[in-house]
mmCIF file of C-alpha atoms in Angstrom:
data_model
loop_
_atom_site.group_PDB
_atom_site.id
_atom_site.type_symbol
_atom_site.label_atom_id
_atom_site.label_comp_id
_atom_site.label_asym_id
_atom_site.label_seq_id
_atom_site.Cartn_x
_atom_site.Cartn_y
_atom_site.Cartn_z
ATOM 1 C CA MET A 1 2.861 -7.813 20.883
ATOM 2 C CA ARG A 2 5.279 -5.785 18.782
ATOM 3 C CA ILE A 3 4.893 -7.613 15.460
ATOM 4 C CA LEU A 4 2.137 -5.389 14.081
ATOM 5 C CA GLY A 5 4.226 -2.275 14.677
ATOM 6 C CA CYS A 6 7.187 -3.824 12.870
ATOM 7 C CA CYS A 7 5.006 -4.910 9.950
ATOM 8 C CA LEU A 8 3.548 -1.432 9.717
ATOM 9 C CA LEU A 9 7.014 0.034 9.441
ATOM 10 C CA VAL A 10 7.932 -2.413 6.690
ATOM 11 C CA LEU A 11 4.719 -1.735 4.794
ATOM 12 C CA ALA A 12 5.042 2.025 5.180
ATOM 13 C CA TRP A 13 7.870 1.636 2.658
ATOM 14 C CA ALA A 14 6.625 -1.415 0.775
ATOM 15 C CA LEU A 15 3.378 0.183 -0.302
ATOM 16 C CA PHE A 16 5.349 3.004 -1.915
ATOM 17 C CA SER A 17 8.170 1.119 -3.554
ATOM 18 C CA ALA A 18 7.681 -2.646 -3.768
ATOM 19 C CA PRO A 19 5.145 -4.964 -5.396
ATOM 20 C CA ALA A 20 3.763 -5.992 -2.002
ATOM 21 C CA VAL A 21 0.194 -5.420 -3.132
ATOM 22 C CA ALA A 22 -1.646 -5.517 -6.415
ATOM 23 C CA GLN A 23 -0.523 -3.013 -9.019
ATOM 24 C CA GLU A 24 -3.865 -1.185 -8.960
ATOM 25 C CA ALA A 25 -3.569 -0.777 -5.162
ATOM 26 C CA ARG A 26 -0.213 0.877 -4.827
ATOM 27 C CA ILE A 27 1.378 4.271 -5.157
ATOM 28 C CA ASP A 28 3.801 4.483 -8.073
ATOM 29 C CA PRO A 29 7.135 5.475 -6.479
ATOM 30 C CA ALA A 30 7.942 7.563 -9.557
ATOM 31 C CA VAL A 31 5.355 10.157 -8.530
ATOM 32 C CA LEU A 32 6.863 10.715 -5.078
ATOM 33 C CA THR A 33 8.518 13.997 -5.918
ATOM 34 C CA GLU A 34 8.958 16.851 -3.477
ATOM 35 C CA GLY A 35 5.946 18.610 -4.983
ATOM 36 C CA PHE A 36 3.770 15.499 -4.758
ATOM 37 C CA LEU A 37 4.627 14.941 -1.107
ATOM 38 C CA ALA A 38 4.031 18.613 -0.318
ATOM 39 C CA ALA A 39 0.496 18.111 -1.620
ATOM 40 C CA HIS A 40 0.129 14.812 0.285
ATOM 41 C CA PRO A 41 1.247 15.646 3.838
ATOM 42 C CA ASP A 42 -0.200 12.370 5.089
ATOM 43 C CA LEU A 43 2.348 10.428 3.036
ATOM 44 C CA ARG A 44 5.143 12.916 3.539
ATOM 45 C CA TRP A 45 5.006 12.949 7.315
ATOM 46 C CA ARG A 46 4.439 9.198 7.608
ATOM 47 C CA ALA A 47 7.609 8.637 5.575
ATOM 48 C CA GLU A 48 9.530 11.158 7.691
ATOM 49 C CA GLY A 49 8.216 9.541 10.857
ATOM 50 C CA VAL A 50 9.256 6.068 9.752
ATOM 51 C CA ARG A 51 12.761 7.339 8.926
ATOM 52 C CA SER A 52 13.077 8.889 12.368
ATOM 53 C CA TYR A 53 11.709 5.734 14.002
ATOM 54 C CA GLU A 54 14.258 3.580 12.205
ATOM 55 C CA ARG A 55 17.010 5.921 13.457
ATOM 56 C CA LYS A 56 15.551 5.489 16.956
ATOM 57 C CA ASP A 57 14.853 9.210 17.079
ATOM 58 C CA TYR A 58 11.530 8.527 18.676
ATOM 59 C CA ALA A 59 10.760 12.096 19.725
ATOM 60 C CA SER A 60 10.979 13.261 16.103
ATOM 61 C CA ALA A 61 9.118 10.162 14.932
ATOM 62 C CA LEU A 62 6.193 10.875 17.230
ATOM 63 C CA THR A 63 5.981 14.506 16.120
ATOM 64 C CA GLU A 64 6.120 13.573 12.439
ATOM 65 C CA LEU A 65 3.669 10.694 12.732
ATOM 66 C CA LYS A 66 1.211 12.985 14.516
ATOM 67 C CA ARG A 67 1.493 15.381 11.574
ATOM 68 C CA ALA A 68 0.592 12.518 9.229
ATOM 69 C CA ALA A 69 -2.218 11.514 11.582
ATOM 70 C CA TYR A 70 -3.557 15.078 11.453
ATOM 71 C CA TYR A 71 -4.339 14.468 7.773
ATOM 72 C CA GLY A 72 -6.065 11.143 8.369
ATOM 73 C CA ASP A 73 -3.174 8.722 7.851
ATOM 74 C CA LYS A 74 -4.345 5.534 9.540
ATOM 75 C CA PRO A 75 -0.992 3.668 9.481
ATOM 76 C CA ALA A 76 0.637 6.622 11.245
ATOM 77 C CA GLN A 77 -2.110 6.599 13.872
ATOM 78 C CA ALA A 78 -1.584 2.868 14.415
ATOM 79 C CA ILE A 79 2.185 3.259 14.833
ATOM 80 C CA ILE A 80 1.601 6.024 17.380
ATOM 81 C CA ALA A 81 -0.666 3.622 19.265
ATOM 82 C CA GLU A 82 2.058 0.985 19.241
ATOM 83 C CA MET A 83 4.574 3.485 20.595
ATOM 84 C CA TYR A 84 2.347 4.337 23.551
ATOM 85 C CA TRP A 85 1.396 0.703 24.116
ATOM 86 C CA GLY A 86 4.993 -0.506 24.189
ATOM 87 C CA GLY A 87 6.584 2.579 25.735
ATOM 88 C CA ILE A 88 8.715 3.147 22.633
ATOM 89 C CA GLY A 89 10.334 6.538 23.144
ATOM 90 C CA VAL A 90 7.454 7.594 25.401
ATOM 91 C CA PRO A 91 6.171 6.513 28.818
ATOM 92 C CA THR A 92 3.897 3.511 28.487
ATOM 93 C CA ASP A 93 0.308 4.704 28.379
ATOM 94 C CA ARG A 94 -2.049 1.924 27.399
ATOM 95 C CA ALA A 95 -5.223 3.928 27.761
ATOM 96 C CA LEU A 96 -3.876 6.523 25.325
ATOM 97 C CA ALA A 97 -2.618 3.732 23.066
ATOM 98 C CA TYR A 98 -6.156 2.367 22.861
ATOM 99 C CA ALA A 99 -7.498 5.819 22.026
ATOM 100 C CA TRP A 100 -5.072 6.101 19.113
ATOM 101 C CA MET A 101 -5.729 2.585 17.825
ATOM 102 C CA ASP A 102 -9.452 3.225 18.058
ATOM 103 C CA VAL A 103 -9.047 6.157 15.660
ATOM 104 C CA ALA A 104 -6.728 4.071 13.437
ATOM 105 C CA ALA A 105 -9.459 1.415 13.239
ATOM 106 C CA GLU A 106 -12.122 3.968 12.319
ATOM 107 C CA ARG A 107 -12.341 2.725 8.717
ATOM 108 C CA LEU A 108 -12.483 -0.895 9.876
ATOM 109 C CA TYR A 109 -9.107 -1.847 8.399
ATOM 110 C CA HIS A 110 -8.655 -5.447 9.470
ATOM 111 C CA ASP A 111 -5.394 -5.415 11.414
ATOM 112 C CA PHE A 112 -6.026 -2.126 13.170
ATOM 113 C CA LEU A 113 -9.439 -3.383 14.242
ATOM 114 C CA VAL A 114 -8.019 -6.672 15.522
ATOM 115 C CA ARG A 115 -5.249 -4.847 17.339
ATOM 116 C CA ARG A 116 -7.719 -2.446 18.938
ATOM 117 C CA GLU A 117 -9.781 -5.345 20.287
ATOM 118 C CA GLY A 118 -6.617 -6.960 21.640
ATOM 119 C CA TYR A 119 -5.768 -3.744 23.448
ATOM 120 C CA TRP A 120 -9.246 -3.585 24.947
ATOM 121 C CA ARG A 121 -9.042 -7.115 26.328
ATOM 122 C CA ALA A 122 -5.725 -6.291 27.981
ATOM 123 C CA LEU A 123 -7.020 -3.174 29.780
ATOM 124 C CA ASP A 124 -8.516 -3.262 33.255
ATOM 125 C CA GLU A 125 -11.756 -1.463 34.043
ATOM 126 C CA ALA A 126 -10.089 1.764 35.179
ATOM 127 C CA GLN A 127 -7.915 1.857 32.038
ATOM 128 C CA ARG A 128 -10.966 1.272 29.857
ATOM 129 C CA ARG A 129 -12.795 4.216 31.402
ATOM 130 C CA ASP A 130 -9.684 6.353 30.981
ATOM 131 C CA ALA A 131 -9.279 5.251 27.355
ATOM 132 C CA LEU A 132 -12.854 6.125 26.453
ATOM 133 C CA GLU A 133 -12.668 9.501 28.160
ATOM 134 C CA ARG A 134 -9.327 10.533 26.634
ATOM 135 C CA GLY A 135 -10.249 9.077 23.293
ATOM 136 C CA GLN A 136 -12.779 11.840 22.720
ATOM 137 C CA ALA A 137 -10.013 14.434 22.386
ATOM 138 C CA VAL A 138 -7.982 12.219 20.032
ATOM 139 C CA LEU A 139 -11.027 11.590 17.855
ATOM 140 C CA ALA A 140 -11.940 15.277 17.835
ATOM 141 C CA GLU A 141 -8.505 16.245 16.470
ATOM 142 C CA TYR A 142 -7.531 13.249 14.339
ATOM 143 C CA GLY A 143 -10.762 11.472 13.356
ATOM 144 C CA ASP A 144 -11.904 11.314 9.748
ATOM 145 C CA ASP A 145 -14.639 13.894 10.215
ATOM 146 C CA VAL A 146 -12.001 16.595 10.660
ATOM 147 C CA ALA A 147 -8.860 15.016 9.192
ATOM 148 C CA LYS A 148 -10.199 14.100 5.768
ATOM 149 C CA PRO A 149 -11.389 17.646 4.956
ATOM 150 C CA ARG A 150 -7.933 18.998 5.848
ATOM 151 C CA LEU A 151 -6.258 16.808 3.256
ATOM 152 C CA GLU A 152 -9.022 17.251 0.696
ATOM 153 C CA LYS A 153 -8.577 21.021 0.887
ATOM 154 C CA ILE A 154 -4.894 20.675 -0.004
ATOM 155 C CA LEU A 155 -5.533 18.211 -2.828
ATOM 156 C CA LYS A 156 -8.178 20.443 -4.383
ATOM 157 C CA ARG A 157 -5.994 23.533 -4.041
ATOM 158 C CA GLU A 158 -3.037 21.877 -5.757
ATOM 159 C CA MET A 159 -5.193 20.550 -8.587
ATOM 160 C CA ARG A 160 -6.659 24.012 -9.163
ATOM 161 C CA ARG A 161 -3.163 25.349 -9.651
ATOM 162 C CA VAL A 162 -2.697 22.938 -12.539
ATOM 163 C CA THR A 163 -6.101 22.975 -14.187
ATOM 164 C CA GLY A 164 -6.342 26.749 -13.809
ATOM 165 C CA SER A 165 -3.047 27.349 -15.579
ATOM 166 C CA ARG A 166 -2.473 28.127 -19.271
ATOM 167 C CA VAL A 167 -1.627 24.488 -19.867
ATOM 168 C CA GLY A 168 -5.325 23.757 -20.046
ATOM 169 C CA PHE A 169 -5.303 20.141 -18.939
ATOM 170 C CA VAL A 170 -2.811 17.752 -17.351
ATOM 171 C CA GLY A 171 -2.362 15.646 -20.460
ATOM 172 C CA ASN A 172 -0.219 18.425 -21.912
ATOM 173 C CA LEU A 173 2.167 18.390 -18.973
ATOM 174 C CA THR A 174 5.577 16.781 -18.776
ATOM 175 C CA ILE A 175 6.920 16.326 -15.243
ATOM 176 C CA ILE A 176 10.711 16.431 -14.802
ATOM 177 C CA PRO A 177 11.375 15.090 -11.296
ATOM 178 C CA ASN A 178 14.010 16.895 -9.232
ATOM 179 C CA THR A 179 13.463 14.572 -6.297
ATOM 180 C CA GLY A 180 12.309 10.995 -5.878
ATOM 181 C CA PRO A 181 13.352 7.805 -7.703
ATOM 182 C CA LEU A 182 13.538 9.433 -11.153
ATOM 183 C CA ALA A 183 15.587 12.469 -10.082
ATOM 184 C CA GLY A 184 18.730 12.862 -12.170
ATOM 185 C CA THR A 185 17.855 9.990 -14.496
ATOM 186 C CA GLY A 186 16.635 12.159 -17.358
ATOM 187 C CA MET A 187 13.341 10.290 -17.280
ATOM 188 C CA THR A 188 10.058 12.153 -17.202
ATOM 189 C CA LEU A 189 6.457 11.562 -16.226
ATOM 190 C CA ARG A 190 3.379 12.386 -18.233
ATOM 191 C CA GLY A 191 0.958 14.715 -16.561
ATOM 192 C CA ASP A 192 -1.807 12.125 -16.649
ATOM 193 C CA GLU A 193 0.442 9.691 -14.740
ATOM 194 C CA TYR A 194 1.462 12.200 -12.098
ATOM 195 C CA TYR A 195 -2.055 13.629 -11.741
ATOM 196 C CA ALA A 196 -3.885 10.307 -11.921
ATOM 197 C CA PRO A 197 -7.317 10.633 -10.272
ATOM 198 C CA GLN A 198 -6.556 8.113 -7.532
ATOM 199 C CA TYR A 199 -3.841 10.441 -6.209
ATOM 200 C CA TRP A 200 -5.702 13.743 -6.420
ATOM 201 C CA GLN A 201 -9.471 13.301 -6.418
ATOM 202 C CA PRO A 202 -10.438 12.958 -2.736
ATOM 203 C CA GLU A 203 -13.027 10.218 -3.150
ATOM 204 C CA LYS A 204 -10.702 8.120 -5.309
ATOM 205 C CA TYR A 205 -7.749 8.809 -3.031
ATOM 206 C CA TRP A 206 -9.640 7.463 -0.023
ATOM 207 C CA GLN A 207 -10.632 4.442 -2.098
ATOM 208 C CA LEU A 208 -6.953 3.858 -2.844
ATOM 209 C CA GLN A 209 -6.132 4.020 0.860
ATOM 210 C CA ASP A 210 -8.906 1.521 1.566
ATOM 211 C CA ALA A 211 -7.502 -0.844 -1.058
ATOM 212 C CA LEU A 212 -4.028 -0.546 0.441
ATOM 213 C CA TRP A 213 -5.015 -1.230 4.030
ATOM 214 C CA LYS A 214 -8.312 -3.105 4.196
ATOM 215 C CA ALA A 215 -6.784 -6.583 3.745
ATOM 216 C CA PRO A 216 -4.817 -8.290 6.548
ATOM 217 C CA LEU A 217 -1.127 -7.444 6.576
ATOM 218 C CA LYS A 218 -0.232 -11.124 6.927
ATOM 219 C CA GLY A 219 0.844 -12.486 3.563
ATOM 220 C CA ARG A 220 1.673 -9.038 2.145
ATOM 221 C CA VAL A 221 5.206 -8.992 3.583
ATOM 222 C CA ARG A 222 7.888 -11.309 2.269
ATOM 223 C CA VAL A 223 8.664 -14.192 4.623
ATOM 224 C CA GLY A 224 12.245 -13.076 5.070
ATOM 225 C CA GLU A 225 11.188 -9.618 6.210
ATOM 226 C CA LEU A 226 8.607 -11.020 8.595
ATOM 227 C CA GLU A 227 11.136 -13.400 10.141
ATOM 228 C CA SER A 228 13.562 -10.534 10.525
ATOM 229 C CA VAL A 229 11.171 -8.336 12.479
ATOM 230 C CA GLU A 230 10.055 -11.259 14.625
ATOM 231 C CA SER A 231 13.657 -11.972 15.537
ATOM 232 C CA LYS A 232 14.167 -8.332 16.373
ATOM 233 C CA ALA A 233 11.060 -8.291 18.528
ATOM 234 C CA ALA A 234 12.160 -11.479 20.286
ATOM 235 C CA SER A 235 15.533 -9.948 21.125
ATOM 236 C CA GLY A 236 13.841 -6.967 22.770
ATOM 237 C CA LYS A 237 15.030 -4.453 20.205
ATOM 238 C CA PRO A 238 12.544 -1.817 18.985
#
């Protein structure tokens, strides 16, 4: 029951930094500078939440993952669901877990949808009624109808700062990373790499997220990693 949560944690990193998915459906780790993450709070707070989770600082992890969820991050919403379902750092609350996984499955991403249906089958009638009732508040605060516009507002604001400057257009820019994988290496990024449309134009950014998460997770994690998390789950460790 814990394998999906473990895979999500692995992929939260893999989709940033490893060739776990096709090149066109990944986020180039070179762009993950402090400024980039400030403009992408969904990614920033998911990464912070995963770090806290791995340290077993579950209270911080939950707070940070909810911040990512506030900006429509579906993996963060799914991990929150797993925490409530398994009682990881919080009291077990399976009705609330279903409510969170229902929002995570809103875009019909395969594994979140399958997991949601598994939750539903495991609930009794009273828990199902509770889940549906409490789910309205979760959807109202974290569903796409409200969460996507929050992130889109930030993306548009940050792009206006660039395109409205004297530079004229991003192709003239040279990015010198002070944070992230290229920090201190002397390497630079072209503006058109850093400000690629799939990172900054809302419609294309959501398409990128769909490409990252629509396929089943199975087969997108190296066998060794999957065996490792299964062993950990079998031993009872979070």
